[in-house]
Coordinates of C-alpha atoms in Angstrom, one line a residue:
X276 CA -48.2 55.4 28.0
X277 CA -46.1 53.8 30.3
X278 CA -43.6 56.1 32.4
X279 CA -40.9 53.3 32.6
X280 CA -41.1 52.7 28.7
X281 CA -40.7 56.4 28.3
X282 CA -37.6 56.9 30.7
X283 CA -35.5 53.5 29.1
X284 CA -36.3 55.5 25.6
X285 CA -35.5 59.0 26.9
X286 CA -32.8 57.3 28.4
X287 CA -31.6 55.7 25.4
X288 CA -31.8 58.5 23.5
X289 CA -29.3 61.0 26.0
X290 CA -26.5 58.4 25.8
X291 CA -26.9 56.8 22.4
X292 CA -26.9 53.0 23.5
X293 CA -29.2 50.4 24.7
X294 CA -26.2 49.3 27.2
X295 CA -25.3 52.7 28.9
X296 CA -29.0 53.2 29.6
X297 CA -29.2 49.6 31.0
X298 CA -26.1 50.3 33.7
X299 CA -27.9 54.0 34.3
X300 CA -31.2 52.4 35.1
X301 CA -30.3 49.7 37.0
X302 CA -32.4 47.2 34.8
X303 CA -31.2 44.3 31.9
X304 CA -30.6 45.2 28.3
X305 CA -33.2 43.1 27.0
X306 CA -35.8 44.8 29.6
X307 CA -34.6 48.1 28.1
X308 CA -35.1 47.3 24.8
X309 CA -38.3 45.1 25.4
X310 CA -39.9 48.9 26.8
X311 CA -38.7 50.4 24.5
X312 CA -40.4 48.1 22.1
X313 CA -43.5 48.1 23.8
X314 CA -43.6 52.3 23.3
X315 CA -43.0 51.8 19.6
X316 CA -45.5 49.5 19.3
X317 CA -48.2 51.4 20.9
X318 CA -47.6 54.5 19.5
X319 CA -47.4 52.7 16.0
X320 CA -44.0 54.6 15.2
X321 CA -40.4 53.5 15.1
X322 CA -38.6 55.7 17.4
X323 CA -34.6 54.7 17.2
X324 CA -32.6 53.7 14.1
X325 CA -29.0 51.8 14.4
X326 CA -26.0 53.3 13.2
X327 CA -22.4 52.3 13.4
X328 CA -22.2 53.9 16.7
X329 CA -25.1 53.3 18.5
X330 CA -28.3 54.6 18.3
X331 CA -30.6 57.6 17.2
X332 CA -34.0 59.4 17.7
X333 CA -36.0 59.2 14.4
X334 CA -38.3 62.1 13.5
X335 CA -41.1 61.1 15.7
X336 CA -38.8 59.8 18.0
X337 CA -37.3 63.4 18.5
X338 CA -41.0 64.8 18.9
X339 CA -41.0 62.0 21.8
X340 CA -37.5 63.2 23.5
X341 CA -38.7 66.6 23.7
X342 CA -41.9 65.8 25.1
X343 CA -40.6 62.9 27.3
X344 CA -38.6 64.7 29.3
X345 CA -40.7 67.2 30.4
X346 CA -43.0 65.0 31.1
X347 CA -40.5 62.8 33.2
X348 CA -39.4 66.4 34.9
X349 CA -42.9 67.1 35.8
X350 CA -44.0 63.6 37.3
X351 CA -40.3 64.0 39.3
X352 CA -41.0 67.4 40.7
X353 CA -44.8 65.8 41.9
X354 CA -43.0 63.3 43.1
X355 CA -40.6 65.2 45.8
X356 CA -42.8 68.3 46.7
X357 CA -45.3 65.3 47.8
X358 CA -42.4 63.9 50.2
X359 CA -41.4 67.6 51.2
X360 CA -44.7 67.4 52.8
X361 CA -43.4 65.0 55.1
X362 CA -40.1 67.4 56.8
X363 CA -37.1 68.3 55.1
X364 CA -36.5 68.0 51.3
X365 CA -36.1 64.7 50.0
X366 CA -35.0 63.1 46.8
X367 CA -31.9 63.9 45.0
X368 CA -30.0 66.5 43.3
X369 CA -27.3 67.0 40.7
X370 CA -25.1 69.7 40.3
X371 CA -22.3 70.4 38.0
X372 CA -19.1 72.1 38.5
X373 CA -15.6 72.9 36.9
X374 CA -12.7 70.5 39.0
X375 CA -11.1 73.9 40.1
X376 CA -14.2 74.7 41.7
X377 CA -15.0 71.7 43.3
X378 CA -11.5 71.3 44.4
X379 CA -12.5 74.6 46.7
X380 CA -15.8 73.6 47.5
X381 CA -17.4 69.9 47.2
X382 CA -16.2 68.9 50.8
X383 CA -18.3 72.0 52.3
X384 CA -20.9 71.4 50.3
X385 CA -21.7 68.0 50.7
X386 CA -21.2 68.8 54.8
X387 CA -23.3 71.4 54.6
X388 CA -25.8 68.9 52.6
X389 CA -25.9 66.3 55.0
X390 CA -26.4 68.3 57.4
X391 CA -29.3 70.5 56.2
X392 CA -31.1 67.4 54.3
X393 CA -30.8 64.2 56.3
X394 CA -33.7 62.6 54.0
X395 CA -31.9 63.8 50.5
X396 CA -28.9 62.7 48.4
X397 CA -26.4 64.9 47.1
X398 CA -24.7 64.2 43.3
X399 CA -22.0 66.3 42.2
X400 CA -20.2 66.0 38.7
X401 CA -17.2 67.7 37.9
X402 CA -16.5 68.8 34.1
X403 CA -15.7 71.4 31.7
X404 CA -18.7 73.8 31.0
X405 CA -19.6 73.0 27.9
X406 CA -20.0 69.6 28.6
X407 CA -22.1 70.5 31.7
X408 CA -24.0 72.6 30.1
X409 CA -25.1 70.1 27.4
X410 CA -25.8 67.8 30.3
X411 CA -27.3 70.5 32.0
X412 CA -30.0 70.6 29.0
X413 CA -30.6 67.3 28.5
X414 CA -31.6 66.8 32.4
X415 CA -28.4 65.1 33.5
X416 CA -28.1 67.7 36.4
X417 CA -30.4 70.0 37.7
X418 CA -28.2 73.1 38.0
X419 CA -24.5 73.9 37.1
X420 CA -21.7 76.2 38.2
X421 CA -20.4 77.3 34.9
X422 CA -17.7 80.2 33.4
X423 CA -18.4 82.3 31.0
X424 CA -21.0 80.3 29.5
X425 CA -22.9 80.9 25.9
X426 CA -26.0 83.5 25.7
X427 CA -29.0 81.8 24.7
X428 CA -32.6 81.8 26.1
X429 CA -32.5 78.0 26.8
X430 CA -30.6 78.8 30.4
X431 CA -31.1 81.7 33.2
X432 CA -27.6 82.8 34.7
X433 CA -27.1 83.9 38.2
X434 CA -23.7 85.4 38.1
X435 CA -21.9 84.6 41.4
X436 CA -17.6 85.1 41.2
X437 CA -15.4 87.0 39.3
X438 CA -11.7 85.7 39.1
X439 CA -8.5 86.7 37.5
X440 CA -6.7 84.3 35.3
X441 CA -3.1 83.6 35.9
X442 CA -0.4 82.0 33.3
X443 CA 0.5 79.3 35.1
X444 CA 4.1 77.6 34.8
X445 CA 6.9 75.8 36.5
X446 CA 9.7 78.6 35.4
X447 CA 9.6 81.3 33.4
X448 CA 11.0 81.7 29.8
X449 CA 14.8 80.8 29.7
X450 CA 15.2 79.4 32.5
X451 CA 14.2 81.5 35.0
X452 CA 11.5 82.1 37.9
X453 CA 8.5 82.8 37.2
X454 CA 7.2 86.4 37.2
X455 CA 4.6 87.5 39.2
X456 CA 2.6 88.9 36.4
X457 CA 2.5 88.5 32.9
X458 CA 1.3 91.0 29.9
X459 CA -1.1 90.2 27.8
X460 CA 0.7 90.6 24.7
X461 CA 3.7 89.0 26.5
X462 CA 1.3 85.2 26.2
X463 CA 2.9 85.7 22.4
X464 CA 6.1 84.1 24.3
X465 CA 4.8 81.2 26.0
X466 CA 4.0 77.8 24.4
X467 CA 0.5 77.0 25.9
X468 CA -0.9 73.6 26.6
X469 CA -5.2 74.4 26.9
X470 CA -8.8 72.0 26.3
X471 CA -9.8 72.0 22.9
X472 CA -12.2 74.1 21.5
X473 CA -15.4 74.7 22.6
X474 CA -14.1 75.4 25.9
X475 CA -15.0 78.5 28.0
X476 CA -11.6 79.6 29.3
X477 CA -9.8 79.1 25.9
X478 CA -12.3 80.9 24.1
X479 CA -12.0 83.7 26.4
X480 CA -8.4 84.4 26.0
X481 CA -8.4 83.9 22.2
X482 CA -11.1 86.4 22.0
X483 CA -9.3 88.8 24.1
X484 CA -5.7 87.9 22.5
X485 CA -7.2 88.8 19.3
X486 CA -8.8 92.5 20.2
X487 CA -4.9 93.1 20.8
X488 CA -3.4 91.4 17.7
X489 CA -2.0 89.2 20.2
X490 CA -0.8 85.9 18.2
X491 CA -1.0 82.5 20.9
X492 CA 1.1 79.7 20.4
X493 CA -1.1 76.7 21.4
X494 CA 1.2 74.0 21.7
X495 CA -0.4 70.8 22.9
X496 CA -4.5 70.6 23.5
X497 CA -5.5 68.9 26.6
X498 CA -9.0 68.6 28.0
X499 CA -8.4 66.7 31.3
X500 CA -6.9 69.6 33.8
X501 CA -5.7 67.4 35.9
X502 CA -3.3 65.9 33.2
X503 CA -3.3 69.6 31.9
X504 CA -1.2 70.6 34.9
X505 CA 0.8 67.6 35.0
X506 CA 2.4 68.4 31.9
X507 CA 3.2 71.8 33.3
X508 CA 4.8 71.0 35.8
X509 CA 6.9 68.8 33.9
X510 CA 7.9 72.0 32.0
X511 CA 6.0 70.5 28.4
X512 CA 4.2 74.4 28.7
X513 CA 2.2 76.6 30.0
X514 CA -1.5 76.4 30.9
X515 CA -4.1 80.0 31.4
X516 CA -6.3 79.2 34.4
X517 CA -7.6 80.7 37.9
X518 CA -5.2 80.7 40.8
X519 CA -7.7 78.1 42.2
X520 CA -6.6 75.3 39.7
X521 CA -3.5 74.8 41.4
X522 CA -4.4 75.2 44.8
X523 CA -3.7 72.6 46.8
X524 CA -0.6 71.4 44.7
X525 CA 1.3 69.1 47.0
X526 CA 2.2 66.7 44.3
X527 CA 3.1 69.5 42.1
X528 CA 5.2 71.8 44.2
X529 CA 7.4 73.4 41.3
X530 CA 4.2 75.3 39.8
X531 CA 3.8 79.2 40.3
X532 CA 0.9 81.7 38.7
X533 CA 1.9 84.6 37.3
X534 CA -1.4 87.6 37.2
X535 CA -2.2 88.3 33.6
X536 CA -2.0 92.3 33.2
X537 CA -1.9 95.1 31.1
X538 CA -5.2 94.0 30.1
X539 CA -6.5 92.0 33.4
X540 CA -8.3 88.5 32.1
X541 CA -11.2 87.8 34.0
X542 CA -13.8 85.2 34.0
X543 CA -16.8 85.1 35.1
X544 CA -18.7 82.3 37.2
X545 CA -22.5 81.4 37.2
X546 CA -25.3 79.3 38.7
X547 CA -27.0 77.9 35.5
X548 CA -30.2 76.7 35.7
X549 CA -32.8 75.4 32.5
X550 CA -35.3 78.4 31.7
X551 CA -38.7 76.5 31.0
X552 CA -37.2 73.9 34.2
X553 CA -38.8 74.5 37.4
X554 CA -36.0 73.8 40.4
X555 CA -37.4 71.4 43.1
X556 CA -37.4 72.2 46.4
X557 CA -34.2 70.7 47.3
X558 CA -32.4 72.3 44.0
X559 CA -33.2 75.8 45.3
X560 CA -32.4 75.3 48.6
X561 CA -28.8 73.8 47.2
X562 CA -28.4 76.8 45.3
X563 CA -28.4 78.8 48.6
X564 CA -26.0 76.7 50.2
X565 CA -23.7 77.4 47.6
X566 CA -24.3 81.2 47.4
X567 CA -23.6 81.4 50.9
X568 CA -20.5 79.8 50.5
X569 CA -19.3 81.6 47.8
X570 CA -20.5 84.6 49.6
X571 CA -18.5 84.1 52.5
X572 CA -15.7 84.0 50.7
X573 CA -14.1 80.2 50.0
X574 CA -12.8 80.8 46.5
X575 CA -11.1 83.6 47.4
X576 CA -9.7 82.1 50.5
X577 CA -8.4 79.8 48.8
X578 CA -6.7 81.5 46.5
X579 CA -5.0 83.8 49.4
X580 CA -3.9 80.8 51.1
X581 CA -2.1 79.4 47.5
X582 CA -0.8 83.0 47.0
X583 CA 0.9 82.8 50.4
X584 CA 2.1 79.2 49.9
X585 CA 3.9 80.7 47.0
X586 CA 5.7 83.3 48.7
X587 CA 7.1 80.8 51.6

């Protein structure tokens, strides 16, 4: 079996087309699809079917997937603990994080990086967490910074930050400043703009909301936070995030962040990493540069630095 016939089909597989797989690995569609041709044939098996919107593992193909990537994951990790041999970590890594995160912490990071790992290459992806987790599973990155992610055995948590959520506005109800804290039962008031479900911060307050028979009013659904907060500050609603989100805000001076109280709403941030996944080298030593950061107190500094922006 040939290892480049099995990444184009793994490949494939993840993102559902021929095309996208083509662009991801750099090659032609008809090369793609001539590997995996070649795989089908030698394995005797069809492995994709067609369907209106792209394309799908069949039953043996599945078997392959599941088998495929570990077996690409293994010959990965061989590869770079060979070329650690030679100095400082090599290869590359991918890690995942929400934008209100990154906002705080990609430029450090990738400084830090660069610095540490001359030889290595640094990817990060910003999303929501349930999409990173799913990429997180599939392979698509190699580690994640997630909140309040789902309990399962397919993923080991390292719990790193705890922050408060805030209802975040332009003014308050009627007209008039924002408060600088908010009861829970008083988010009955507000007409909310949040992501759609699944998402980990909506999911959150609904849960708590509904321990107090506390009825939301979810007004407009909006996954991209960056457009999320744009609305708010137009006054369209009001969003329930961490201070962090709008740090920063520049080009969004009206917006303010009232503490949820009465009970507090906190979430909770992780290092997520794939159970049966070994971490490279590199990965690990990623991890630590992020744990030290975290540790030494970014997040929270920016979040005292916002608060006293506010109060100017």
């Amino acid at each position: 079996m040939d290892l480049k016939q099995l990444e184009c089909f793994v490949r494939v597989v993840e993102f559902g087309s021929v095309t996208r797989a083509a662009i991801t690995l750099n090659l032609s569609q008809p090369v793609v699809s001539r590997h995996v041709r070649q795989l089908e044939v030698e394995l005797k098996e069809h492995l994709l079917e067609r369907n209106g919107r792209g394309v799908i593992p069949t039953d043996a193909g599945k078997r392959l997937l599941e088998r495929g990537r570990g077996i690409l994951h293994q010959v990965r990790l061989a590869r770079q603990e060979i070329e650690d041999l030679r100095g400082s970590p090599a290869g590359k890594v991918v890690v995942g994080m929400p934008p209100s995160v990154g906002k705080s912490l990609t430029v450090d990071l990738v400084s830090d990086f660069r610095a540490e790992f001359p030889r290595a290459s640094l990817g990060v992806v910003e999303a929501l967490t349930v999409s990173m987790y799913e990429w997180l599973l599939l392979g698509r990155l190699d580690f994640a910074l997630l909140y309040n992610p789902p309990v399962t055995q397919q993923a080991a948590y390292e719990h790193v930050w705890s922050e408060d959520l805030y209802l975040i506005g332009s003014r308050g109800l009627k007209g008039k400043p924002m408060p600088a804290s908010v009861k829970m039962r008083e988010l009955a008031n507000y007409p909310l703009i949040t992501p759609g479900q699944p998402n980990a911060i909506r999911n959150l307050l609904e849960v708590q909301c509904a321990r107090l028979g506390v009825p939301l009013s979810v007004e407009l659904e909006v996954d991209a936070i960056e457009s999320l907060l744009d609305l708010v500050d137009r006054g369209m609603g009001y969003a329930v995030l961490s201070r962090n989100a709008i740090y920063g805000r520049a080009h969004r001076p009206h917006l303010r962040a009232a503490r949820i109280v009465s009970p507090s709403l906190t979430s909770q941030l992780v290092i997520a990493t794939v159970s049966q996944r070994p971490l490279t080298r590199l990965a690990q030593a990623t991890i630590d540069l992020i744990r030290k950061r975290i540790q030494g107190g970014i997040l929270a500094g920016d979040a005292q630095r916002d608060e006293a922006r506010s109060r100017a």
